[in-house]
Amino acid sequence: MNIVVCVKQVPDTATERKLRSDDKTLDRDAADGVINELCEYAVEEALRLKEAHGGEVTVLTMGPDKATDTIRKALAMGADKAVHLVDPALHGSDALSTSYAMAQTLKKIGFDLVILGSESTDARTGMLAAMLAERLGAPQLTLANKVEIGDGAIRVQRVTDYGFDKVEASLPAVVSVVEKINEPRYPSFKGIMAAKKKPVQTFGIADAEIDAAQVGVANAWSEVTDFAVAPPRAAGTVVKDEGDGGVKAADFLASKKFI
Amino acid sequence: MAEILVLVEHVDGDVKKVTLELLTLARLLGEPAAVWAGPGYSDIAKGKLAEFGAEKVYVADSADIVDHVVAPKAELLASLVASRAPAAVLVASTAEGKEVAGRLAVKTDSGVITDAVGVGEGLVADQSIFGGGVNVHSRVAKGTPIIAVRPNSTAPVPATGAAAEEKVDVELSDSARAAKIVERVKQEKGARPELTEAAIVVSGGRGVGSGENFAIIEKLADSLGAAVGASRAATDAGWYPHAFQVGQTGKTVSPQLYIAAGISGAIQHRAGMQTSKTIVVINKDPEAPIFEIADFGIVGDLNQVVPQLTAEIAKRK
Ligand SMILES: Cc1cc2nc3c(=O)[nH]c(=O)nc-3n(C[C@H](O)[C@H](O)[C@H](O)COP(=O)(O)OP(=O)(O)OC[C@H]3O[C@@H](n4cnc5c(N)ncnc54)[C@H](O)[C@@H]3O)c2cc1C
């Protein structure tokens, strides 16, 4: 089985994240880049499916040059090879253009299964997997906390408002995972060394037949008109419980008319 | 006036609160037209939609629409966008709502904005990003604006509409029926309000200590008419079902009041509750990061503080 796992490099949530003042896109230089946490769960699930059913795991990343760190991390966990979609024309792409560029690349490299994390910590739109399914005409098996493959079918448990749905489809398919699905492995020393020798193919927009007029900040379908750093939350009151903490909390709730 | 399509969220034939919020918003932007997807359209539903200003209700009541993941709803909306040329489409910014919005955007070659906390003149959306650190105004530059609005960001205000019913038949494509829902599993919430819609949410974390002890969280919630939430540590431990997880990979809530008991305030938890209007924290560790965003915090043992607070609320009723 040919599994492609999409991973994204995001600014570390532990550092301050900013928008650039010039083109109002994410300032990727202001913060350290790390692998999006949920992508580690996607990589882990891809590896487990490969271990159970055989095949190959390819990492696909769209992002600037420095996203190679993120690719190496996924390779060190055990993925076999990687495709890095990198081109200045892609800078500032929104969800629509990103899904277009990734779908074009996926069509080029081929897949039986595409796995993603359910959202990234930077943009948080949670739309990419659904958009890829739409563009690829493949079944959408998103928000999965369990994935099973057998008898030519793929079955997932999809997290819903009220619990979960059991969903069934045939391959090829697009899956997104939530963090309940597994516990990502740590790369071993051997894995880290091996990752350095694994093939990473670089794609520019021409290689993936991506139309330059459909990507990048200038062609985005939506735009940030202005932004401002939010005023910090006014510091609250913190009291130590002296045996009357509950009463004090009730006083506070009453002062705010909640009781 | 151009129509504003509002995708109705419904359960057991009744309209969810977020839809009333979206209709209230839609009235400011154009003529609200509700879109009912799936079986179960009833007089109760019609009454609610009329009460909050829907001039029209497009009803597509085939079971096929809800028996497959997301794609049929996007196809239904795309057909309405093509035939009615609305000024915008509003959906609830829930995990599924955003997926519908995403597919619809691809189908109609339109821009999409998620997690809006308001929509104003010129269909400019307000968003709060980076865990509430930056406020953004954004707008759609191409196509029919598709905007996913967070539950609890507008107060629903009634204003009568005609709610004229119009049946819609959609021929679903094969690819829209590619992912079949074979079973739905409901995790009980009791008689409590739904997490994303509740005005008050009381959440428990690892500090609660056990599944049995979540009873003290539930009692506090019930004394306030609140929903119960949980941190990932609590859902991972199996103390509370996953459907009640608040945070990055759980629900995003934005209630008037959020009470966090025994939760440290990891960034992934904060991502799901940081826009709550008032935050009250009960934690025994004064260094817990959750205190940084608390309007009122108590450093103490939740096993003492929570039951005392519940009793005090009962006394003052
Ligand atoms: C990809 C990913 C996604 C995630 N998604 C989510 C998510 O959606 N939601 C989420 O919540 N987390 C999420 N997390 C996990 C998150 O990082 C934290 O691990 C989690 O929120 C911790 O839960 P907690 O605060 O209950 O536990 P802890 O961090 O262990 O905190 C427990 C707190 O309880 C306090 N305490 C203990 N005993 C008592 C007592 N008797 N009285 C009062 N206080 C007490 C302690 O002082 C401590 O502050 C995610 C993590 C990852 C990697």
XYZ file of C-alpha atoms and ligand atoms in Angstrom:
629
model
C 0.000 0.000 0.000
C 1.235 3.413 -0.978
C 0.615 5.715 1.984
C 1.306 9.423 1.755
C 1.373 11.308 5.032
C 1.098 15.086 4.827
C 3.066 16.962 7.466
C 3.352 20.661 8.125
C 5.955 22.769 9.820
C 4.380 25.313 12.171
C 5.737 27.976 14.504
C 6.342 26.572 17.959
C 3.265 27.395 20.038
C 5.585 28.012 22.985
C 7.030 31.079 21.233
C 5.245 34.302 20.283
C 3.505 34.005 16.912
C 3.091 37.041 14.655
C 1.694 38.180 11.362
C 4.016 40.059 9.008
C 3.201 43.733 8.657
C 3.929 43.791 4.889
C 1.720 41.051 3.411
C -0.161 40.051 6.583
C 0.876 36.411 6.299
C 2.299 34.277 9.079
C 5.781 35.407 10.059
C 7.636 32.089 9.733
C 10.974 33.586 10.718
C 9.763 35.054 14.007
C 9.302 31.696 15.693
C 11.056 28.337 15.702
C 9.585 25.868 13.243
C 8.474 22.515 14.610
C 6.419 19.649 13.239
C 2.712 20.248 13.813
C 1.866 17.951 16.739
C -1.109 16.303 15.092
C 1.061 15.428 12.098
C 3.135 13.183 14.373
C -0.036 11.181 15.053
C -0.637 10.991 11.304
C 2.917 9.713 10.726
C 2.512 7.177 13.524
C -0.751 5.897 12.050
C 0.830 5.640 8.599
C 3.697 3.604 10.048
C 1.333 1.304 11.939
C -0.749 0.687 8.814
C 2.407 -0.064 6.856
C 3.598 -2.453 9.567
C 0.252 -4.262 9.448
C -0.374 -4.282 5.708
C 2.981 -3.685 4.028
C 3.815 -0.963 1.546
C 5.613 2.318 1.703
C 5.201 5.597 3.584
C 5.981 8.833 1.757
C 6.080 12.152 3.606
C 4.671 15.135 1.738
C 5.385 18.653 2.954
C 4.608 21.977 1.392
C 6.667 24.718 2.968
C 9.810 26.810 2.822
C 13.371 25.437 2.723
C 13.612 25.162 6.477
C 10.708 22.683 6.516
C 13.353 20.007 5.797
C 13.759 19.717 9.595
C 10.172 18.573 9.802
C 10.659 16.123 6.939
C 13.713 14.637 8.709
C 11.698 14.199 11.880
C 9.036 12.182 10.031
C 11.726 10.148 8.260
C 13.461 9.518 11.581
C 10.200 8.130 12.956
C 10.332 5.592 10.147
C 8.822 6.959 6.928
C 10.596 5.707 3.806
C 10.999 8.796 1.655
C 9.751 12.322 1.210
C 8.532 14.851 -1.299
C 9.126 18.512 -0.459
C 6.938 20.920 -2.390
C 8.834 24.186 -2.179
C 8.591 27.229 -4.404
C 8.650 30.981 -3.726
C 5.373 31.215 -5.653
C 3.661 29.243 -2.875
C 4.392 31.770 -0.110
C 1.239 32.982 1.625
C -1.058 30.408 0.013
C -4.432 30.128 1.756
C -6.351 26.916 2.421
C -7.788 26.786 -1.110
C -4.454 27.242 -2.856
C -2.678 24.917 -0.445
C -5.217 22.178 -1.072
C -4.894 22.771 -4.810
C -1.099 22.597 -4.767
C -1.085 19.498 -2.542
C -3.752 17.767 -4.652
C -1.736 18.399 -7.815
C 1.335 16.913 -6.149
C -0.604 13.911 -4.846
C -1.898 13.214 -8.349
C 1.699 13.231 -9.578
C 3.129 10.935 -6.923
C 0.103 8.629 -6.602
C -1.420 7.167 -3.412
C -3.694 4.512 -1.970
C -4.137 6.402 1.256
C -3.468 10.011 2.259
C -3.211 10.692 6.012
C -3.168 14.106 7.688
C -3.534 15.539 11.176
C -7.007 17.013 11.671
C -5.676 20.569 11.958
C -2.533 22.653 12.326
C -1.778 24.778 15.349
C -1.120 27.898 13.251
C -3.990 28.332 10.808
C -6.369 25.973 12.605
C -8.851 25.906 9.738
C -9.328 22.137 9.952
C -10.318 22.110 6.273
C -7.361 20.695 4.387
C -8.294 17.004 4.496
C -11.881 17.718 3.396
C -10.626 19.961 0.593
C -8.162 17.308 -0.582
C -10.917 14.682 -0.620
C -13.032 17.046 -2.705
C -10.241 17.812 -5.145
C -9.109 14.203 -5.476
C -12.637 12.762 -5.671
C -11.652 10.360 -2.884
C -13.747 9.376 0.150
C -13.375 11.717 3.133
C -12.616 9.785 6.320
C -11.740 12.645 8.613
C -11.482 13.236 12.379
C -10.671 9.578 12.898
C -9.818 8.149 16.291
C -9.529 4.627 14.855
C -8.590 3.320 11.401
C -8.872 -0.260 10.131
C -8.137 -1.678 6.715
C -9.288 -5.088 5.494
C -11.208 -6.879 2.703
C -10.575 -4.005 0.327
C -12.398 -1.579 2.629
C -11.273 1.092 5.065
C -13.249 1.709 8.246
C -12.789 4.598 10.637
C -14.441 6.006 13.730
C -15.183 9.650 13.074
C -15.447 11.902 16.135
C -18.725 13.828 16.129
C -20.597 16.282 18.349
C -22.413 13.471 20.096
C -19.806 10.714 20.129
C -18.626 9.041 16.966
C -19.781 7.651 13.625
C -18.560 4.398 12.148
C -17.705 5.145 8.543
C -16.816 2.849 5.663
C -15.306 3.430 2.230
C -13.008 1.881 -0.307
C -9.440 2.889 -1.149
C -7.979 5.218 -2.284
C -9.110 7.541 0.518
C -8.195 10.627 2.516
C -7.976 10.238 6.294
C -7.398 12.819 9.012
C -6.632 11.803 12.574
C -7.200 13.221 16.058
C -4.755 12.708 18.899
C -6.778 9.890 20.523
C -5.733 7.529 17.743
C -2.290 6.473 18.964
C 0.838 7.491 20.838
C 3.522 8.707 18.402
C 6.893 6.977 18.746
C 10.098 8.851 19.460
C 12.681 8.578 16.721
C 15.458 6.218 17.797
C 19.119 7.128 17.370
C 19.266 4.594 14.554
C 16.186 6.168 13.005
C 17.729 9.622 13.141
C 20.918 8.400 11.476
C 18.995 6.466 8.808
C 16.797 9.508 8.053
C 19.829 11.393 6.793
C 20.208 8.938 3.939
C 16.562 8.610 2.956
C 15.564 10.166 -0.376
C 13.914 13.606 -0.325
C 12.630 14.699 -3.702
C 12.085 18.404 -4.256
C 9.134 19.584 -6.335
C 8.695 23.093 -7.677
C 5.353 24.270 -8.978
C 6.219 23.272 -12.545
C 7.052 19.701 -11.466
C 3.592 19.277 -9.993
C 1.862 21.167 -12.821
C 0.675 23.835 -10.428
C -0.708 26.958 -12.078
C 1.097 29.960 -10.568
C -2.086 32.026 -10.878
C -3.828 29.740 -8.362
C -1.341 30.012 -5.511
C 0.493 32.514 -3.329
C -0.566 35.486 -1.292
C -1.487 37.628 -4.332
C -3.986 35.039 -5.559
C -5.558 34.123 -2.243
C -9.336 33.676 -2.125
C -9.528 35.516 1.164
C -7.428 38.278 2.641
C -6.604 39.809 5.970
C -7.562 43.473 5.699
C -6.056 44.505 9.029
C -5.005 43.035 12.348
C -4.053 44.126 15.833
C -2.437 42.446 18.784
C -5.239 41.757 21.258
C -5.091 43.719 24.493
C -3.935 41.286 27.188
C -6.675 39.909 29.437
C -6.925 42.138 32.488
C -5.168 40.373 35.340
C -7.672 38.575 37.519
C -7.890 38.081 41.248
C -6.297 34.982 42.706
C -6.987 33.992 46.295
C -5.740 31.135 48.411
C -8.349 28.799 49.826
C -8.530 29.343 53.595
C -11.464 27.014 54.007
C -13.848 29.489 52.382
C -12.666 29.248 48.739
C -16.041 28.002 47.541
C -17.825 30.863 49.278
C -15.445 33.382 47.729
C -15.983 31.855 44.298
C -19.746 32.135 44.839
C -19.295 35.809 45.805
C -17.428 36.384 42.563
C -20.092 34.583 40.496
C -22.789 36.616 42.230
C -20.928 39.856 41.509
C -20.993 38.880 37.817
C -24.701 37.955 38.050
C -24.128 34.271 37.266
C -26.019 33.385 40.440
C -32.007 41.992 -1.104
C -29.735 39.054 -1.790
C -30.157 35.870 0.169
C -27.782 34.755 2.884
C -27.818 30.972 3.091
C -27.618 29.533 6.582
C -26.917 25.811 6.930
C -29.184 24.603 9.744
C -27.693 22.496 12.539
C -30.375 20.249 13.886
C -30.815 17.332 16.235
C -33.947 15.185 16.680
C -35.964 17.525 14.488
C -35.111 20.607 16.523
C -32.919 23.538 15.523
C -29.715 24.125 17.480
C -28.994 27.459 19.103
C -26.056 28.239 16.831
C -28.443 28.351 13.857
C -30.521 31.021 15.607
C -27.312 32.978 16.104
C -26.445 32.647 12.415
C -29.952 33.761 11.386
C -29.611 36.797 13.646
C -26.323 37.652 11.925
C -27.713 36.908 8.469
C -30.520 39.435 8.963
C -27.933 42.193 9.169
C -26.276 41.065 5.947
C -29.214 40.248 3.647
C -32.293 38.045 3.526
C -31.847 34.915 5.653
C -32.632 31.651 3.864
C -32.223 28.521 5.970
C -31.016 25.276 4.404
C -32.294 22.099 6.042
C -30.250 19.046 5.128
C -31.597 15.579 5.936
C -34.843 14.098 7.275
C -36.755 15.413 10.285
C -38.021 18.813 9.171
C -40.980 19.520 11.420
C -43.397 22.232 12.480
C -41.271 22.812 15.557
C -38.251 23.430 13.338
C -40.228 25.658 11.002
C -41.540 27.646 13.966
C -38.038 28.246 15.321
C -36.611 29.252 11.949
C -39.534 31.648 11.381
C -39.170 33.128 14.857
C -35.554 34.049 14.154
C -36.151 35.580 10.759
C -35.721 32.931 8.077
C -37.643 34.208 5.061
C -37.168 30.956 3.226
C -36.333 27.404 4.156
C -34.813 25.144 1.544
C -35.600 21.604 2.598
C -33.590 18.699 1.210
C -34.889 15.849 3.309
C -33.316 12.796 1.728
C -31.629 10.456 4.208
C -28.760 10.016 1.767
C -27.554 13.482 2.681
C -26.838 12.681 6.295
C -25.827 9.060 5.788
C -22.560 10.057 4.119
C -19.699 12.132 5.470
C -19.878 15.898 4.762
C -19.739 15.803 0.944
C -23.535 15.682 0.334
C -24.097 18.839 2.389
C -21.462 20.634 0.346
C -23.110 19.425 -2.863
C -26.509 20.621 -1.704
C -25.165 24.051 -0.809
C -23.216 24.273 -4.074
C -26.384 23.632 -6.062
C -28.158 26.409 -4.147
C -25.226 28.774 -4.645
C -25.451 28.094 -8.376
C -29.222 28.517 -8.639
C -29.911 31.302 -6.101
C -26.679 33.315 -6.234
C -26.724 34.198 -2.529
C -24.565 37.029 -1.173
C -22.932 34.664 1.308
C -23.180 31.273 2.983
C -22.961 30.983 6.779
C -22.221 27.728 8.591
C -21.391 26.924 12.205
C -17.659 26.817 12.843
C -17.644 23.336 14.292
C -15.266 20.614 13.115
C -17.866 19.351 10.656
C -19.158 22.811 9.701
C -15.659 23.825 8.673
C -15.301 20.704 6.544
C -18.561 21.491 4.766
C -17.310 25.044 4.220
C -14.007 23.762 2.843
C -15.585 21.450 0.291
C -18.126 24.074 -0.712
C -15.302 26.570 -1.267
C -13.556 24.161 -3.629
C -16.789 23.367 -5.491
C -17.815 26.986 -5.967
C -14.291 28.391 -6.335
C -15.027 30.761 -3.466
C -13.077 32.122 -0.547
C -13.756 30.789 2.916
C -13.208 32.148 6.413
C -13.351 29.921 9.484
C -13.722 30.619 13.199
C -15.266 34.043 12.667
C -16.502 35.606 15.897
C -18.466 38.277 14.046
C -19.427 39.400 10.545
C -19.994 43.051 9.729
C -20.741 45.339 6.848
C -19.191 44.329 3.547
C -19.078 40.762 4.908
C -15.896 41.543 6.789
C -15.273 38.846 9.375
C -13.671 39.218 12.806
C -11.338 36.437 13.850
C -9.284 35.861 16.939
C -6.111 33.900 16.152
C -3.011 32.507 17.865
C -4.968 31.547 20.977
C -6.620 34.952 21.269
C -3.339 36.861 20.883
C -4.194 38.655 17.631
C -7.480 40.082 16.330
C -7.923 39.986 12.581
C -10.358 41.431 10.061
C -10.616 39.402 6.914
C -12.764 39.238 3.832
C -13.327 36.929 0.940
C -11.806 38.205 -2.279
C -13.248 35.765 -4.828
C -16.531 33.963 -5.361
C -19.412 33.718 -2.886
C -18.148 34.394 0.647
C -18.394 31.284 2.815
C -18.061 32.117 6.483
C -17.929 29.672 9.392
C -19.023 31.445 12.571
C -18.202 30.192 16.066
C -21.119 29.155 18.228
C -21.860 31.610 21.053
C -20.402 34.633 19.266
C -23.743 36.433 18.724
C -26.796 36.540 20.972
C -29.837 35.176 19.100
C -32.534 37.849 18.747
C -36.014 36.949 17.458
C -37.590 38.773 14.471
C -40.328 37.080 12.526
C -39.713 35.739 9.027
C -42.003 33.907 6.614
C -40.033 30.634 6.607
C -41.573 29.806 3.217
C -40.731 26.205 2.508
C -39.168 25.170 -0.768
C -38.310 21.539 -1.438
C -34.946 20.881 -3.006
C -34.062 17.672 -4.783
C -30.389 16.952 -5.069
C -28.966 14.281 -7.265
C -25.956 13.260 -5.239
C -22.870 12.328 -7.190
C -21.148 8.989 -6.588
C -18.193 10.721 -4.991
C -20.486 12.470 -2.502
C -21.614 9.015 -1.411
C -18.121 7.571 -1.125
C -17.849 7.586 2.678
C -20.856 5.853 4.198
C -21.900 6.255 7.818
C -22.836 2.748 8.951
C -23.508 3.445 12.622
C -23.874 6.415 14.961
C -22.696 6.056 18.536
C -24.033 8.605 21.024
C -22.174 9.398 24.218
C -24.667 10.556 26.780
C -24.621 14.073 28.139
C -27.695 13.623 30.328
C -30.071 16.554 30.417
C -27.275 19.113 30.203
C -26.935 21.725 27.487
C -24.640 20.989 24.596
C -21.016 21.829 25.238
C -20.424 24.245 22.349
C -23.729 26.049 22.926
C -23.815 26.306 26.700
C -23.655 29.713 28.361
C -21.701 28.149 31.219
C -19.184 25.296 31.040
C -17.628 23.535 34.039
C -14.579 21.453 33.088
C -12.519 18.983 35.053
C -8.982 17.780 34.418
C -6.452 15.351 35.795
C -6.847 16.967 39.204
C -10.337 15.463 39.512
C -8.551 12.172 40.097
C -11.084 9.595 38.896
C -14.163 8.986 36.800
C -16.319 8.636 39.918
C -15.110 11.946 41.244
C -16.378 13.697 38.084
C -19.692 13.601 39.975
C -18.579 16.719 41.861
C -17.951 18.501 38.545
C -21.373 17.401 37.272
C -23.075 18.600 40.467
C -21.483 22.015 40.149
C -22.478 22.131 36.479
C -26.070 21.191 37.304
C -26.310 23.869 39.987
C -25.472 26.435 37.287
C -27.378 24.840 34.389
C -24.011 24.312 32.748
C -22.444 21.814 30.363
C -19.595 19.599 31.541
C -16.241 19.607 29.768
C -12.976 17.766 30.313
C -9.298 18.130 29.534
C -7.481 15.627 27.397
C -5.843 14.101 30.473
C -9.323 13.320 31.826
C -10.681 11.904 28.549
C -7.484 9.900 27.909
C -7.829 8.349 31.357
C -11.370 7.327 30.428
C -12.883 9.430 33.228
C -15.127 11.280 30.801
C -16.068 10.592 27.153
C -13.972 12.090 24.359
C -16.992 13.988 23.014
C -16.628 16.324 26.000
C -12.979 17.200 25.472
C -12.319 20.924 25.294
C -9.291 22.089 23.371
C -7.417 21.994 20.139
C -8.533 18.497 19.240
C -11.772 18.657 21.167
C -14.510 21.254 21.159
C -13.914 24.980 20.962
C -16.152 26.691 23.483
C -16.809 30.359 24.029
C -19.272 30.545 26.927
C -20.099 33.493 29.174
C -18.488 31.601 32.054
C -15.864 28.833 32.001
C -14.887 27.119 35.247
C -11.715 25.014 35.076
C -11.084 22.667 37.999
C -7.877 20.639 38.222
C -6.712 21.731 34.761
C -3.197 23.088 34.304
C -3.906 25.183 31.212
C -1.737 23.633 28.491
C -1.776 25.604 25.242
C -3.850 22.861 23.564
C -6.514 23.207 26.248
C -6.460 26.998 26.120
C -6.910 26.888 22.339
C -10.410 25.584 22.976
C -11.593 27.944 25.710
C -9.500 31.103 25.669
C -12.263 33.261 24.196
C -14.620 32.506 27.104
C -15.913 35.806 28.516
C -15.233 35.053 32.186
C -12.833 32.380 33.412
C -12.779 30.951 36.938
C -9.998 28.586 37.967
C -9.672 26.133 40.831
C -6.209 24.572 41.080
C -3.965 23.614 43.960
C -0.789 24.745 42.186
C -0.406 28.556 42.243
C 2.077 28.248 39.352
C -0.404 26.533 36.999
C -0.451 28.515 33.724
C -4.260 28.533 33.666
C -4.165 31.246 36.352
C -2.681 33.621 33.744
C -6.032 33.803 31.987
C -8.260 33.599 35.070
C -10.604 36.423 36.000
C -10.953 34.779 39.359
C -8.776 32.010 40.708
C -8.700 29.936 43.842
C -5.539 28.165 44.888
C -6.887 25.135 46.679
C -8.018 21.530 46.597
C -10.932 21.114 44.232
C -12.310 18.359 46.484
C -12.962 21.076 49.086
C -13.682 24.094 46.905
C -15.984 22.572 44.286
C -18.549 20.995 46.677
C -18.503 24.134 48.828
C -19.205 26.288 45.784
C -22.051 23.963 44.717
C -23.596 24.141 48.195
C -23.209 27.918 48.290
C -24.946 28.310 44.917
C -27.849 26.153 46.153
C -28.109 28.339 49.270
C -28.296 31.549 47.300
C -30.936 30.393 44.828
C -1.780 17.032 19.491
C -2.253 17.344 20.867
C -3.577 17.725 21.043
C -4.062 18.016 22.306
N -5.368 18.391 22.430
C -5.840 18.698 23.664
C -7.205 19.113 23.829
O -7.982 19.181 22.877
N -7.633 19.406 25.088
C -6.814 19.331 26.181
O -7.282 19.612 27.288
N -5.540 18.936 26.044
C -5.045 18.611 24.814
N -3.754 18.176 24.703
C -3.019 17.824 25.948
C -2.416 18.979 26.694
O -1.128 19.209 26.194
C -2.310 18.638 28.199
O -1.568 17.464 28.344
C -3.651 18.442 28.894
O -4.496 19.545 28.624
C -3.430 18.321 30.382
O -4.650 18.089 31.053
P -4.836 18.567 32.564
O -4.650 20.035 32.627
O -6.121 18.008 33.035
O -3.690 17.764 33.300
P -2.361 18.291 33.980
O -1.570 19.126 33.070
O -1.728 17.110 34.594
O -2.900 19.243 35.099
C -3.626 18.820 36.212
C -3.792 20.012 37.116
O -4.620 19.672 38.196
C -4.121 20.289 39.359
N -4.595 19.474 40.492
C -4.256 18.209 40.825
N -4.935 17.800 41.894
C -5.729 18.816 42.269
C -6.670 19.009 43.327
N -6.950 18.024 44.214
N -7.297 20.192 43.413
C -7.031 21.190 42.508
N -6.154 21.059 41.516
C -5.513 19.884 41.379
C -2.628 20.280 39.199
O -2.047 21.330 39.988
C -2.478 20.526 37.712
O -2.355 21.911 37.420
C -3.231 17.907 23.438
C -1.897 17.543 23.260
C -1.399 17.258 22.007
C 0.029 16.881 21.859
